[in-house]
Amino acid sequence: MNGILAYQASHLRVVRGWLISIAALIAIMVLVGGATRLTESGLSIVEWKPVTGVLPPLNQEQWTQAFDAYKTIPQYRQLNTGMDLDEFKTIFWWEWSHRLLGRVIGAAFLLPFLWLMWRGVLGADLRRRLWLIFGLGALQGAVGWWMVASGLSQRVEVSQYRLATHLVLALLIFAGIVWTVRRLSDRARSAASSRLRITSVALLVLTFVQLYLGALVAGLRAGKIYNTWPDIDGGLIPSAARLFVEAPWWRNLFDNTLTVQFEHRMVAYALLVTALLHVLDAVRSRAERSTINGALWLAAVVTLQATLGILTLLNQVPIDLALAHQAGAIAVLTLAVFQAERLARRQPEQATKKMARSASQTG
């Protein structure tokens, strides 16, 4: 039995380390994707070559061909006419790096996953969850090209709908991995009231809503249009006539730059207030120390993220502040997942016990 436990513990460390490295790579990729968008580099590669696209242009002729392909799309003709080859290389490298990271993440996930299954150290539930994550990752590659394709013919930028879908799917995969890592432990479920559990889930849901709205703001460049705070368009609450200028009315929620930025602000306030109330509830109900600390950390990072958002807005979205704001969003999501998982109801059989049983069968 001691040998089985040692076997299980060593493989548990391997699995956790592997998944943490994948989550870190996804976080880096999200930031590189943000830089790609901020530098207007996302449309610099106009073809999708999942295999041969690994190699960048290797000689002058190939660079010229890539540049000539870029010259055929509206973004070049309307925004970058006169760009020279060296300037094109700058935006090309951002997009190429972003795509390369996606391929690296796919290989770094699949190859160790197959090895771990071959070794027989993954329980059935964990295998199913990891296959689902891999499937979402494969879908993400297709969604990325679907996003890029939206800017190659009729537009000078990608669709904000597709950009938001691409970002939220990446962060959904990230959250799934973080949740899985947290579940790979023998920690007892934190004792907490139903209200605390509900608000922890509400915080996670609000975080994803805010991430989606933030992507819409980025896609519409709404952060560069209304650069005052706390007022927006001359008041704390814009007039209904300005918020709902398009028909049907619901299109304003996604297409109207004023409405989208106003939504983003309101959800930020809701997220901050909910996080603070969650802390107050945890303290007043005398929840476990880990629950209180988790609530405090989440509220603190949400407050920092709100501050970064205001500074980014007031300074008209400089790349350094914008990327810090995006990194803050990843930190908020991570802590929201931690807290929701900490308070979630656990099944009687822990993931580690499943691995131990699998290890005994292998041994």
XYZ file of C-alpha atoms in Angstrom:
363
model
C 0.000 0.000 0.000
C 2.813 2.425 0.799
C 4.302 1.722 -2.624
C 0.965 2.472 -4.296
C 0.581 5.730 -2.358
C 4.109 6.816 -3.285
C 3.405 5.949 -6.942
C 0.158 7.895 -6.848
C 1.728 10.928 -5.147
C 4.589 11.152 -7.633
C 2.241 10.990 -10.604
C -0.126 13.480 -9.012
C 2.757 15.966 -8.825
C 3.545 15.302 -12.488
C -0.065 15.852 -13.575
C -0.429 19.014 -11.518
C 2.860 20.429 -12.778
C 1.928 19.640 -16.377
C -1.494 21.306 -16.100
C -0.085 24.367 -14.319
C 2.439 24.804 -17.152
C -0.383 24.591 -19.722
C -2.390 27.211 -17.818
C 0.679 29.483 -17.720
C 1.168 29.066 -21.484
C -2.481 29.966 -22.110
C -2.129 33.092 -19.958
C 0.960 34.107 -21.955
C -0.874 33.447 -25.200
C -3.793 35.645 -24.117
C -1.358 38.486 -23.421
C 0.412 37.974 -26.753
C -3.006 37.990 -28.393
C -3.765 41.286 -26.659
C -0.511 42.789 -27.922
C -1.308 41.466 -31.402
C -4.633 43.279 -31.336
C -3.224 46.498 -29.876
C -0.511 46.658 -32.547
C -3.072 45.956 -35.314
C -1.110 42.823 -36.253
C -3.837 40.207 -36.321
C -4.535 40.390 -40.040
C -0.920 40.349 -41.184
C -1.091 36.625 -42.059
C -3.964 36.091 -44.484
C -3.777 32.291 -44.755
C -4.403 29.471 -42.332
C -1.799 26.728 -42.671
C -1.946 24.616 -39.504
C 1.175 22.592 -40.391
C 3.342 24.499 -42.869
C 2.497 27.787 -41.176
C 4.879 26.849 -38.375
C 7.722 28.155 -40.542
C 7.908 31.926 -41.119
C 9.228 33.368 -44.399
C 12.859 32.258 -44.714
C 14.114 34.412 -47.579
C 13.433 37.689 -49.327
C 11.154 36.131 -51.914
C 8.929 34.557 -49.258
C 8.770 37.813 -47.314
C 7.720 39.643 -50.467
C 4.995 37.055 -51.154
C 3.638 37.385 -47.597
C 3.657 41.179 -47.863
C 1.949 41.114 -51.268
C -0.782 38.889 -49.815
C -1.334 41.403 -47.000
C -1.619 44.220 -49.555
C -4.745 42.592 -51.013
C -6.911 43.078 -47.899
C -8.852 46.231 -46.930
C -6.769 46.903 -43.809
C -3.654 47.582 -45.854
C -5.449 49.637 -48.504
C -7.370 51.784 -46.015
C -5.053 52.008 -42.992
C -1.507 51.011 -43.929
C -0.952 52.160 -47.493
C 2.733 52.998 -47.870
C 3.889 50.553 -45.184
C 7.348 49.230 -46.027
C 8.575 45.652 -45.657
C 10.305 46.236 -42.325
C 7.120 47.674 -40.842
C 5.198 44.678 -42.162
C 7.677 42.305 -40.530
C 6.934 43.882 -37.145
C 3.209 43.121 -37.299
C 3.869 39.748 -38.955
C 6.039 38.561 -36.062
C 3.335 39.387 -33.507
C 0.715 37.332 -35.325
C 3.124 34.517 -36.146
C 4.193 34.298 -32.479
C 0.562 34.169 -31.407
C -0.188 31.301 -33.780
C 3.015 29.473 -32.870
C 2.092 29.616 -29.184
C -1.227 27.994 -30.028
C 0.560 25.113 -31.733
C 3.016 24.777 -28.833
C 0.148 24.620 -26.341
C -1.601 21.946 -28.398
C 1.518 19.755 -28.502
C 2.377 20.438 -24.840
C -1.104 19.291 -23.862
C -1.641 16.308 -26.157
C 1.724 14.529 -25.981
C 1.986 14.320 -22.153
C -1.728 13.489 -22.016
C -1.242 10.494 -24.298
C 1.787 9.388 -22.294
C -0.104 9.612 -18.996
C -2.983 7.596 -20.430
C -0.530 4.992 -21.727
C 0.973 4.767 -18.239
C -2.523 4.259 -16.855
C -2.307 6.878 -14.121
C -5.411 8.939 -15.006
C -8.808 8.093 -13.594
C -11.776 7.820 -15.960
C -13.374 11.102 -14.834
C -10.112 12.971 -15.213
C -9.547 11.497 -18.680
C -12.997 12.627 -19.796
C -12.418 16.128 -18.472
C -9.033 16.387 -20.169
C -10.419 15.130 -23.479
C -13.088 17.830 -23.246
C -10.414 20.472 -22.630
C -8.406 19.182 -25.586
C -11.508 19.315 -27.784
C -12.125 22.925 -26.759
C -8.503 23.691 -27.587
C -8.893 22.236 -31.080
C -12.071 24.267 -31.512
C -10.169 27.354 -30.409
C -7.813 27.024 -33.372
C -10.759 26.994 -35.767
C -12.400 29.925 -33.947
C -9.141 31.876 -34.261
C -9.151 31.514 -38.038
C -12.917 32.247 -38.143
C -12.103 35.487 -36.333
C -9.245 36.442 -38.668
C -11.338 35.626 -41.757
C -13.899 38.244 -40.710
C -11.351 40.990 -41.381
C -9.975 39.860 -44.736
C -12.620 41.048 -47.196
C -15.152 43.647 -46.049
C -13.621 45.112 -42.873
C -10.377 46.691 -41.704
C -10.511 44.799 -38.406
C -11.919 41.538 -37.118
C -15.514 41.218 -35.953
C -15.892 42.149 -32.286
C -18.318 39.231 -31.879
C -15.712 36.760 -33.080
C -12.947 38.437 -31.093
C -15.031 38.121 -27.921
C -15.804 34.471 -28.682
C -12.106 33.746 -29.269
C -11.021 35.371 -26.000
C -13.753 33.888 -23.819
C -13.157 30.394 -25.195
C -9.432 30.698 -24.399
C -10.203 31.790 -20.859
C -12.855 29.086 -20.460
C -10.154 26.522 -21.277
C -7.825 28.268 -18.826
C -10.492 28.201 -16.103
C -11.208 24.527 -16.767
C -7.544 23.666 -16.302
C -7.248 25.746 -13.124
C -10.375 24.089 -11.704
C -8.981 20.654 -12.566
C -5.662 21.421 -10.863
C -7.525 22.510 -7.739
C -9.523 19.284 -7.745
C -6.350 17.181 -7.810
C -5.913 17.386 -4.082
C -7.211 15.789 -0.924
C -8.354 19.066 0.593
C -11.574 18.748 2.535
C -14.497 20.784 1.248
C -14.658 24.176 2.965
C -17.615 24.523 5.281
C -19.632 27.526 4.120
C -23.193 28.754 3.906
C -25.247 28.308 0.758
C -25.189 32.081 0.327
C -21.401 32.128 0.191
C -21.406 29.339 -2.387
C -23.976 31.180 -4.500
C -22.047 34.458 -4.417
C -18.811 32.672 -5.309
C -20.503 31.268 -8.424
C -22.046 34.682 -9.143
C -18.567 36.233 -9.012
C -17.274 33.677 -11.502
C -20.223 34.257 -13.847
C -19.855 38.051 -13.593
C -16.154 37.700 -14.357
C -16.891 35.856 -17.601
C -19.566 38.398 -18.563
C -17.057 41.174 -17.939
C -14.402 39.395 -19.997
C -16.832 39.138 -22.907
C -17.784 42.812 -22.649
C -14.126 43.797 -22.383
C -13.445 41.975 -25.636
C -16.331 43.840 -27.290
C -14.868 47.125 -26.031
C -11.502 46.143 -27.487
C -12.963 45.035 -30.793
C -14.925 48.285 -31.186
C -12.005 50.379 -29.854
C -14.587 51.902 -27.529
C -11.915 52.613 -24.915
C -10.404 55.241 -27.206
C -13.672 57.073 -27.778
C -15.023 57.849 -24.305
C -12.041 58.734 -22.110
C -13.619 60.310 -19.040
C -14.494 58.830 -15.655
C -16.739 58.596 -13.664
C -18.895 60.365 -16.249
C -19.350 59.006 -19.766
C -20.679 61.036 -22.691
C -21.383 63.933 -20.358
C -23.065 62.138 -17.463
C -22.916 59.223 -15.085
C -25.667 57.569 -17.123
C -25.896 58.444 -20.840
C -29.256 59.352 -22.322
C -31.407 56.507 -23.611
C -31.474 58.185 -27.012
C -27.685 57.799 -27.233
C -27.597 54.304 -25.756
C -30.201 52.919 -28.151
C -29.669 54.567 -31.525
C -29.688 51.352 -33.560
C -32.588 49.085 -34.434
C -33.408 46.527 -33.321
C -32.557 47.733 -29.817
C -30.515 44.692 -28.828
C -27.864 45.405 -31.457
C -26.772 48.364 -29.340
C -25.657 45.923 -26.658
C -22.968 44.629 -29.032
C -22.424 47.278 -31.745
C -22.921 50.707 -30.145
C -19.563 51.879 -28.766
C -21.209 54.006 -26.062
C -23.570 51.242 -24.933
C -20.857 48.593 -24.880
C -18.471 50.716 -22.829
C -21.306 51.680 -20.459
C -22.175 47.988 -19.989
C -18.522 47.228 -19.283
C -18.426 49.915 -16.580
C -21.686 48.827 -14.958
C -20.651 45.173 -14.781
C -17.311 46.289 -13.299
C -19.177 48.099 -10.538
C -21.408 45.072 -9.971
C -18.388 42.780 -9.789
C -16.625 45.034 -7.297
C -19.694 45.404 -5.064
C -20.369 41.654 -5.141
C -16.739 40.895 -4.251
C -16.864 43.279 -1.275
C -20.191 41.856 -0.072
C -18.717 38.364 -0.393
C -15.870 39.377 1.920
C -18.275 40.917 4.427
C -20.463 37.824 4.387
C -17.467 35.496 4.844
C -16.247 37.493 7.854
C -19.656 37.921 9.488
C -20.559 34.253 9.063
C -17.189 33.251 10.546
C -16.274 31.114 7.575
C -13.043 29.142 7.507
C -9.823 31.127 7.270
C -9.124 29.863 3.746
C -12.548 31.083 2.595
C -12.063 34.523 4.149
C -8.567 34.837 2.697
C -9.821 33.765 -0.726
C -12.572 36.375 -0.586
C -10.128 39.077 0.529
C -7.646 38.287 -2.237
C -10.381 38.276 -4.857
C -11.806 41.615 -3.692
C -8.317 43.154 -3.599
C -7.471 42.061 -7.144
C -10.884 43.153 -8.454
C -10.216 46.597 -6.911
C -6.772 46.728 -8.530
C -8.249 45.651 -11.850
C -10.889 48.392 -11.685
C -8.143 50.932 -11.001
C -6.121 49.672 -13.958
C -9.219 49.906 -16.142
C -9.788 53.541 -15.175
C -6.139 54.453 -15.766
C -6.153 52.680 -19.127
C -9.274 54.589 -20.156
C -8.074 58.015 -18.996
C -4.756 57.557 -20.821
C -6.493 56.451 -24.045
C -5.391 52.809 -23.976
C -1.567 52.822 -24.075
C -0.239 49.343 -24.759
C 1.523 48.939 -21.397
C -1.560 49.790 -19.325
C -3.834 47.844 -21.652
C -1.749 44.680 -21.253
C -1.552 45.198 -17.475
C -5.358 45.455 -17.473
C -5.586 42.223 -19.452
C -3.183 40.491 -17.073
C -5.342 41.730 -14.204
C -8.364 40.116 -15.841
C -6.560 36.771 -15.877
C -5.673 37.207 -12.196
C -9.309 37.982 -11.303
C -10.501 34.929 -13.217
C -7.941 32.701 -11.498
C -8.955 33.836 -8.025
C -12.662 33.602 -8.887
C -12.122 29.984 -9.970
C -10.170 29.307 -6.766
C -12.962 30.639 -4.596
C -15.802 28.952 -6.475
C -13.961 25.614 -6.442
C -13.060 26.006 -2.758
C -16.727 26.363 -1.843
C -18.169 23.914 -4.373
C -19.620 20.645 -3.237
C -17.218 17.764 -3.745
C -17.981 14.195 -4.692
C -17.180 11.648 -1.981
C -14.460 10.118 -4.143
C -11.544 12.491 -4.711
C -9.505 12.641 -7.899
C -6.417 11.486 -6.043
C -8.167 8.325 -4.883
C -9.079 7.578 -8.486
C -5.444 7.974 -9.450
C -4.423 5.717 -6.592
C -6.838 3.029 -7.763
C -5.530 3.370 -11.306
C -1.986 3.106 -9.960
C -2.824 -0.091 -8.085
C -4.246 -1.592 -11.246
C -1.124 -0.630 -13.186
C 1.156 -1.986 -10.471
